[in-house]
Amino acid sequence: MHSVCLLIAALSIGLERPDVEYQVFQFPANQIPRIDGDADDWSIVPESYTIGTKELRETVIGLGDKHDPDNLDVQVNVGWVKGLNRLYFLYEAQDNYWDFARGDLHNDIFEIVVDGDLSGGPLIRQMHPNPKLRDKLDTHFQFHGVHAQNYHIFTPAEGKDWAMVWGAQPWIKDLPYANAACKYNFKHGESGKLVLEFFVTPFDYAPPNPARSVPSKLVEDKKIGLSWAVLDYDDEQAERYSGFWNLSHKTTMYGNASDLVAFRLMPLEKRFRKPVEADWSFQVINRVNRDVAFRDRSYGDITSWRWEFGDGTSSTERHPTHHYKKPGEFIVTLHVEGPKGKAKLAKIWDVTLP
């Protein structure tokens, strides 16, 4: 199975629109968006993060590429929270005709594709690198949506699940991996505004069995592949959508992760931080000898560090390695100081040695 992922990575040709890079806003840990369809949680996100319809292109031949905001106008914001491997979305759309009367794919849709580790390459069986495997049902389970994921999100979803996962892992659209809520006050065929709020979990490896899955690790400054398309139906009787507006500017973004767009996971903005914040981590590098490596992870302009290791000894190194002579449960404290202030952080018994 891993050889398949390596093959996909080898076939990666990079991302579409190399001249642009969008930003994913980092929410503070105490302001995580609540999935309730209310956009108030997103009021802290600067307007510069918003991606509107003007960034999209109609790439399906015959549908035209003239943006008419009176027909359809959307704006999207994407966020993340440090320590959670989730991407949060706020989708706001004004449409002159909302189509959602049927129980099949004939529905206004917000379609997103996520490639959390930039592995690139095709992600649906119809685009498998080996044409002989494209019609094999086994390919669906071994390949489709495994290294990058496609979500067809129904806007709105009445009488059916909120999304269709195009792949062999429908479990990724359920809690704890995803959740969604939306608000609207229109009926089928009417005009109006829809607010959709949801989160998804990107996966480096998402097989049919969730126990074997590997979520993508989201960290500051990481670049991921992401794109979306808006499928707009304006006629209940027409079998084909009247619009396929996509951020990639390439139609095949729906099934090839190399056709996605670059998004960068941004650091927490300064207005949410104190001038100086103490933080640190540790790793036991030799349990028998009780050797522990400490790493400063503090924030701000810091000029001095003082570690208290909890055994009566200390250090002024930034990243010290300490040998504990005796076993025990230790309270380790890091004191930091700089021109704009000082701070400390103690962790109680995190460091416990035999």
Coordinates of C-alpha atoms in Angstrom, one line a residue:
M1 CA 0.0 0.0 0.0
H2 CA 2.8 2.4 0.8
S3 CA 4.3 1.7 -2.6
V4 CA 1.2 3.2 -4.1
C5 CA 1.7 6.4 -2.1
L6 CA 5.3 6.5 -3.2
L7 CA 4.2 6.1 -6.8
I8 CA 1.8 9.0 -6.4
A9 CA 4.4 11.2 -4.9
A10 CA 6.8 10.4 -7.7
L11 CA 4.2 11.5 -10.2
S12 CA 3.6 14.8 -8.5
I13 CA 4.2 17.8 -10.9
G14 CA 3.7 20.6 -8.4
L15 CA 0.7 22.8 -7.7
E16 CA -1.4 25.0 -10.1
R17 CA -1.1 28.8 -10.0
P18 CA 2.5 28.8 -8.7
D19 CA 2.3 32.6 -8.6
V20 CA -0.2 32.7 -5.8
E21 CA -0.2 31.4 -2.2
Y22 CA -3.2 31.7 0.0
Q23 CA -3.2 31.9 3.8
V24 CA -4.9 29.8 6.5
F25 CA -5.7 31.9 9.6
Q26 CA -4.6 30.5 12.9
F27 CA -7.3 30.8 15.6
P28 CA -6.2 31.2 19.2
A29 CA -6.8 28.1 21.3
N30 CA -9.5 30.0 23.3
Q31 CA -11.4 31.1 20.2
I32 CA -11.9 27.9 18.3
P33 CA -14.8 28.4 15.9
R34 CA -18.0 26.7 17.0
I35 CA -19.6 24.7 14.3
D36 CA -23.1 26.2 14.4
G37 CA -23.5 28.1 11.1
D38 CA -23.0 31.4 12.8
A39 CA -20.2 33.5 11.3
D40 CA -19.6 35.6 14.4
D41 CA -16.7 33.4 15.5
W42 CA -14.9 34.5 12.3
S43 CA -15.1 38.2 12.9
I44 CA -11.5 38.1 14.2
V45 CA -10.2 37.0 10.8
P46 CA -8.8 39.9 8.7
E47 CA -10.4 40.6 5.4
S48 CA -7.1 39.8 3.7
Y49 CA -7.7 36.1 4.3
T50 CA -11.1 36.1 2.5
I51 CA -11.1 34.4 -1.0
G52 CA -14.0 35.6 -3.1
T53 CA -15.6 34.7 -6.4
K54 CA -13.2 36.9 -8.4
E55 CA -10.5 34.4 -7.5
L56 CA -12.5 31.6 -9.2
R57 CA -12.6 30.7 -12.9
E58 CA -15.2 28.8 -14.9
T59 CA -13.1 26.2 -16.7
V60 CA -15.7 23.8 -18.2
I61 CA -16.0 24.4 -21.9
G62 CA -19.3 25.9 -23.0
L63 CA -20.3 27.4 -19.6
G64 CA -18.6 30.7 -20.1
D65 CA -16.4 32.6 -17.7
K66 CA -18.3 35.8 -17.0
H67 CA -18.6 36.5 -13.3
D68 CA -22.1 37.8 -12.5
P69 CA -22.4 38.5 -8.7
D70 CA -26.2 38.8 -9.1
N71 CA -26.2 35.2 -10.2
L72 CA -23.7 33.7 -7.7
D73 CA -21.3 35.4 -5.3
V74 CA -19.3 33.5 -2.7
Q75 CA -16.5 34.1 -0.2
V76 CA -14.5 31.6 1.7
N77 CA -12.2 31.7 4.8
V78 CA -10.0 28.9 6.0
G79 CA -8.6 28.5 9.5
W80 CA -6.7 26.2 11.7
V81 CA -5.8 25.8 15.4
K82 CA -2.3 24.8 16.6
G83 CA -2.4 21.3 18.1
L84 CA -5.5 20.2 16.1
N85 CA -5.1 18.6 12.7
R86 CA -8.2 20.2 11.4
L87 CA -9.0 22.8 8.7
Y88 CA -12.0 25.0 9.5
F89 CA -14.1 26.6 6.7
L90 CA -16.5 29.5 6.6
Y91 CA -18.5 29.4 3.2
E92 CA -20.8 32.3 2.6
A93 CA -22.8 32.2 -0.7
Q94 CA -25.4 34.4 -2.3
D95 CA -27.3 32.6 -5.1
N96 CA -30.2 33.7 -7.3
Y97 CA -31.4 30.1 -7.5
W98 CA -30.7 27.4 -4.9
D99 CA -31.2 23.9 -6.1
F100 CA -31.6 21.1 -3.5
A101 CA -34.9 19.3 -4.2
R102 CA -33.4 16.0 -5.4
G103 CA -31.7 13.3 -3.4
D104 CA -28.8 12.7 -5.8
L105 CA -25.8 14.8 -6.9
H106 CA -28.1 17.3 -8.6
N107 CA -27.6 19.9 -5.8
D108 CA -25.7 23.1 -5.5
I109 CA -22.3 21.9 -4.2
F110 CA -19.2 23.3 -2.6
E111 CA -16.5 20.8 -3.5
I112 CA -13.2 20.8 -1.8
V113 CA -10.0 18.8 -2.3
V114 CA -7.3 18.6 0.3
D115 CA -3.7 17.3 0.1
G116 CA -2.2 17.7 3.5
D117 CA 1.3 16.5 2.7
L118 CA 1.6 17.8 -0.9
S119 CA 2.0 14.3 -2.2
G120 CA 0.4 15.4 -5.4
G121 CA -0.8 13.3 -8.3
P122 CA -4.2 11.7 -9.1
L123 CA -6.5 10.8 -6.2
I124 CA -9.5 9.1 -8.0
R125 CA -9.5 5.8 -9.6
Q126 CA -10.6 7.3 -13.0
M127 CA -7.2 9.0 -13.1
H128 CA -5.1 6.1 -11.9
P129 CA -1.6 6.2 -13.4
N130 CA -2.2 2.7 -14.8
P131 CA -5.1 2.9 -17.2
K132 CA -5.7 -0.9 -16.8
L133 CA -6.7 -0.3 -13.1
R134 CA -9.2 2.5 -13.6
D135 CA -12.2 0.2 -14.1
K136 CA -11.2 -2.2 -11.2
L137 CA -13.4 -1.9 -8.1
D138 CA -10.4 -2.9 -6.0
T139 CA -8.7 0.4 -7.2
H140 CA -11.5 2.3 -5.5
F141 CA -10.6 0.8 -2.1
Q142 CA -6.8 0.8 -2.5
F143 CA -6.4 4.2 -4.2
H144 CA -9.4 6.5 -4.4
G145 CA -9.1 9.3 -1.8
V146 CA -6.3 7.6 0.1
H147 CA -3.6 10.2 -0.2
A148 CA -5.8 13.3 -0.8
Q149 CA -9.5 13.7 -0.1
N150 CA -12.5 15.1 -2.1
Y151 CA -15.6 16.3 -0.3
H152 CA -18.8 17.2 -2.2
I153 CA -20.7 19.4 0.3
F154 CA -24.3 19.9 -0.4
T155 CA -25.5 23.5 0.0
P156 CA -27.9 23.0 1.6
A157 CA -28.3 19.3 2.5
E158 CA -32.0 18.6 3.1
G159 CA -32.9 15.0 3.8
K160 CA -29.4 13.7 3.1
D161 CA -26.0 13.6 4.6
W162 CA -24.1 17.0 4.6
A163 CA -21.4 15.7 2.2
M164 CA -20.4 12.9 -0.1
V165 CA -16.8 11.8 0.3
W166 CA -15.7 10.7 -3.2
G167 CA -13.6 7.7 -2.1
A168 CA -13.4 4.6 0.0
Q169 CA -13.4 6.4 3.3
P170 CA -16.9 7.9 4.1
W171 CA -16.0 7.8 7.8
I172 CA -13.9 11.0 7.3
K173 CA -17.0 13.1 7.1
D174 CA -18.2 12.0 10.6
L175 CA -17.1 13.1 14.0
P176 CA -14.4 13.3 15.3
Y177 CA -12.9 13.9 11.9
A178 CA -15.4 16.4 10.5
N179 CA -18.6 18.3 11.4
A180 CA -20.8 20.9 9.6
A181 CA -23.7 23.3 10.2
C182 CA -25.4 25.9 8.0
K183 CA -28.0 28.6 8.2
Y184 CA -30.4 29.8 5.5
N185 CA -34.0 30.9 5.2
F186 CA -34.8 30.1 1.5
K187 CA -36.7 27.3 -0.1
H188 CA -35.7 25.2 -3.2
G189 CA -35.7 27.4 -6.3
E190 CA -35.5 30.7 -4.3
S191 CA -32.7 33.2 -4.0
G192 CA -30.9 34.0 -0.7
K193 CA -27.8 33.7 1.4
L194 CA -26.3 30.5 2.8
V195 CA -23.8 30.4 5.6
L196 CA -21.9 27.1 5.9
E197 CA -19.4 26.3 8.7
F198 CA -17.5 23.1 8.9
F199 CA -14.2 21.4 9.6
V200 CA -12.4 18.5 8.0
T201 CA -9.3 16.4 8.9
P202 CA -6.7 16.1 6.2
F203 CA -5.1 12.6 5.9
D204 CA -1.7 11.6 4.5
Y205 CA -3.2 8.1 4.4
A206 CA -6.9 7.4 4.6
P207 CA -7.8 3.7 3.8
P208 CA -11.3 2.2 4.2
N209 CA -10.3 1.2 7.8
P210 CA -10.0 4.3 10.0
A211 CA -7.8 2.4 12.5
R212 CA -5.0 2.4 9.9
S213 CA -5.3 6.0 8.9
V214 CA -2.6 8.7 9.2
P215 CA -3.8 12.3 9.8
S216 CA -1.8 15.1 8.2
K217 CA 0.1 16.9 10.9
L218 CA -0.6 20.6 10.7
V219 CA 2.1 22.9 12.0
E220 CA 3.0 26.6 11.6
D221 CA 4.4 27.7 8.2
K222 CA 3.5 24.4 6.6
K223 CA 2.3 24.5 3.0
I224 CA -0.6 22.3 2.0
G225 CA -2.5 21.6 -1.3
L226 CA -6.1 22.8 -1.3
S227 CA -8.7 23.9 -3.8
W228 CA -12.5 24.2 -4.2
A229 CA -15.1 24.4 -6.8
V230 CA -18.7 25.7 -6.7
L231 CA -21.2 23.7 -8.7
D232 CA -24.1 25.9 -9.5
Y233 CA -27.4 24.4 -10.7
D234 CA -29.9 26.9 -12.0
D235 CA -32.5 24.5 -13.5
E236 CA -34.0 21.6 -11.7
Q237 CA -34.7 19.7 -15.0
A238 CA -31.2 20.2 -16.4
E239 CA -28.9 17.2 -15.7
R240 CA -25.7 19.3 -15.9
Y241 CA -24.7 22.2 -13.7
S242 CA -24.7 25.7 -15.1
G243 CA -21.4 26.6 -13.4
F244 CA -18.2 25.0 -12.2
W245 CA -16.3 27.8 -10.7
N246 CA -13.0 26.7 -9.2
L247 CA -10.0 28.2 -7.4
S248 CA -7.4 26.1 -9.2
H249 CA -8.4 27.4 -12.6
K250 CA -8.0 23.8 -13.8
T251 CA -11.1 21.6 -14.1
T252 CA -9.2 18.4 -13.1
M253 CA -8.5 19.8 -9.6
Y254 CA -11.4 17.5 -8.5
G255 CA -9.2 14.4 -9.1
N256 CA -5.6 15.4 -9.3
A257 CA -3.8 16.8 -6.2
S258 CA -1.1 18.4 -8.5
D259 CA -3.9 20.7 -9.7
L260 CA -4.5 22.2 -6.3
V261 CA -3.3 25.6 -5.0
A262 CA -0.8 26.3 -2.3
F263 CA -2.1 27.4 1.2
R264 CA 0.2 28.2 4.1
L265 CA -0.7 27.6 7.7
M266 CA 0.0 31.0 9.3
P267 CA 1.4 31.7 12.8
L268 CA -0.8 33.3 15.5
E269 CA -1.1 37.0 14.9
K270 CA 0.8 39.3 17.4
R271 CA -2.4 40.9 18.6
F272 CA -3.3 37.5 20.3
R273 CA 0.0 37.1 22.0
K274 CA 1.8 38.6 25.0
P275 CA 5.2 40.3 24.3
V276 CA 7.0 37.5 26.1
E277 CA 5.6 34.0 26.6
A278 CA 7.6 31.1 28.2
D279 CA 7.2 27.7 26.7
W280 CA 9.3 24.5 26.5
S281 CA 9.4 20.9 25.7
F282 CA 11.6 17.9 26.7
Q283 CA 12.7 14.5 25.5
V284 CA 14.2 11.7 27.6
I285 CA 17.2 10.7 25.6
N286 CA 18.5 8.0 28.0
R287 CA 16.0 6.6 30.5
V288 CA 18.6 4.3 32.2
N289 CA 21.0 7.2 32.8
R290 CA 18.2 9.7 33.4
D291 CA 19.4 12.1 30.7
V292 CA 16.8 14.7 29.5
A293 CA 17.1 17.2 26.7
F294 CA 15.1 20.4 27.2
R295 CA 14.2 22.7 24.4
D296 CA 13.1 26.4 24.7
R297 CA 10.0 27.1 22.7
S298 CA 9.3 30.6 24.1
Y299 CA 7.9 33.5 22.1
G300 CA 9.2 37.1 21.9
D301 CA 12.5 38.9 22.0
I302 CA 14.3 36.9 24.7
T303 CA 17.8 37.6 25.9
S304 CA 18.1 35.3 29.0
W305 CA 17.0 31.9 30.1
R306 CA 17.1 30.2 33.5
W307 CA 16.1 26.6 34.0
E308 CA 15.3 25.1 37.4
F309 CA 15.3 21.3 37.0
G310 CA 13.5 20.5 40.2
D311 CA 16.5 18.7 41.8
G312 CA 18.2 21.7 43.2
T313 CA 20.2 22.5 40.0
S314 CA 19.8 25.0 37.3
S315 CA 21.1 26.2 33.9
T316 CA 21.2 29.4 31.8
E317 CA 21.6 27.6 28.5
R318 CA 18.8 28.0 26.0
H319 CA 18.5 24.3 25.2
P320 CA 20.2 22.4 28.0
T321 CA 20.6 18.7 28.4
H322 CA 20.4 17.6 32.1
H323 CA 21.5 14.5 33.9
Y324 CA 19.3 13.6 36.9
K325 CA 21.3 11.7 39.6
K326 CA 18.3 10.2 41.3
P327 CA 14.8 9.0 40.2
G328 CA 11.7 11.0 41.0
E329 CA 8.9 13.3 39.9
F330 CA 10.3 16.8 39.1
I331 CA 8.8 20.3 38.8
V332 CA 10.8 22.0 36.0
T333 CA 10.5 25.7 35.6
L334 CA 11.8 27.9 32.7
H335 CA 12.3 31.7 33.4
V336 CA 12.7 33.9 30.3
E337 CA 13.4 37.6 30.1
G338 CA 13.8 40.3 27.4
P339 CA 13.5 44.0 26.7
K340 CA 9.7 43.8 26.7
G341 CA 9.2 41.7 29.8
K342 CA 9.6 38.4 31.5
A343 CA 7.7 35.2 31.9
K344 CA 7.9 31.7 33.4
L345 CA 6.4 28.3 32.9
A346 CA 6.5 25.4 35.3
K347 CA 5.3 21.9 34.4
I348 CA 4.5 19.7 37.4
W349 CA 5.8 16.1 37.2
D350 CA 5.8 16.0 33.4
V351 CA 9.4 14.9 33.9
T352 CA 9.2 11.6 35.8
L353 CA 12.2 9.3 35.8
P354 CA 12.8 5.8 37.2

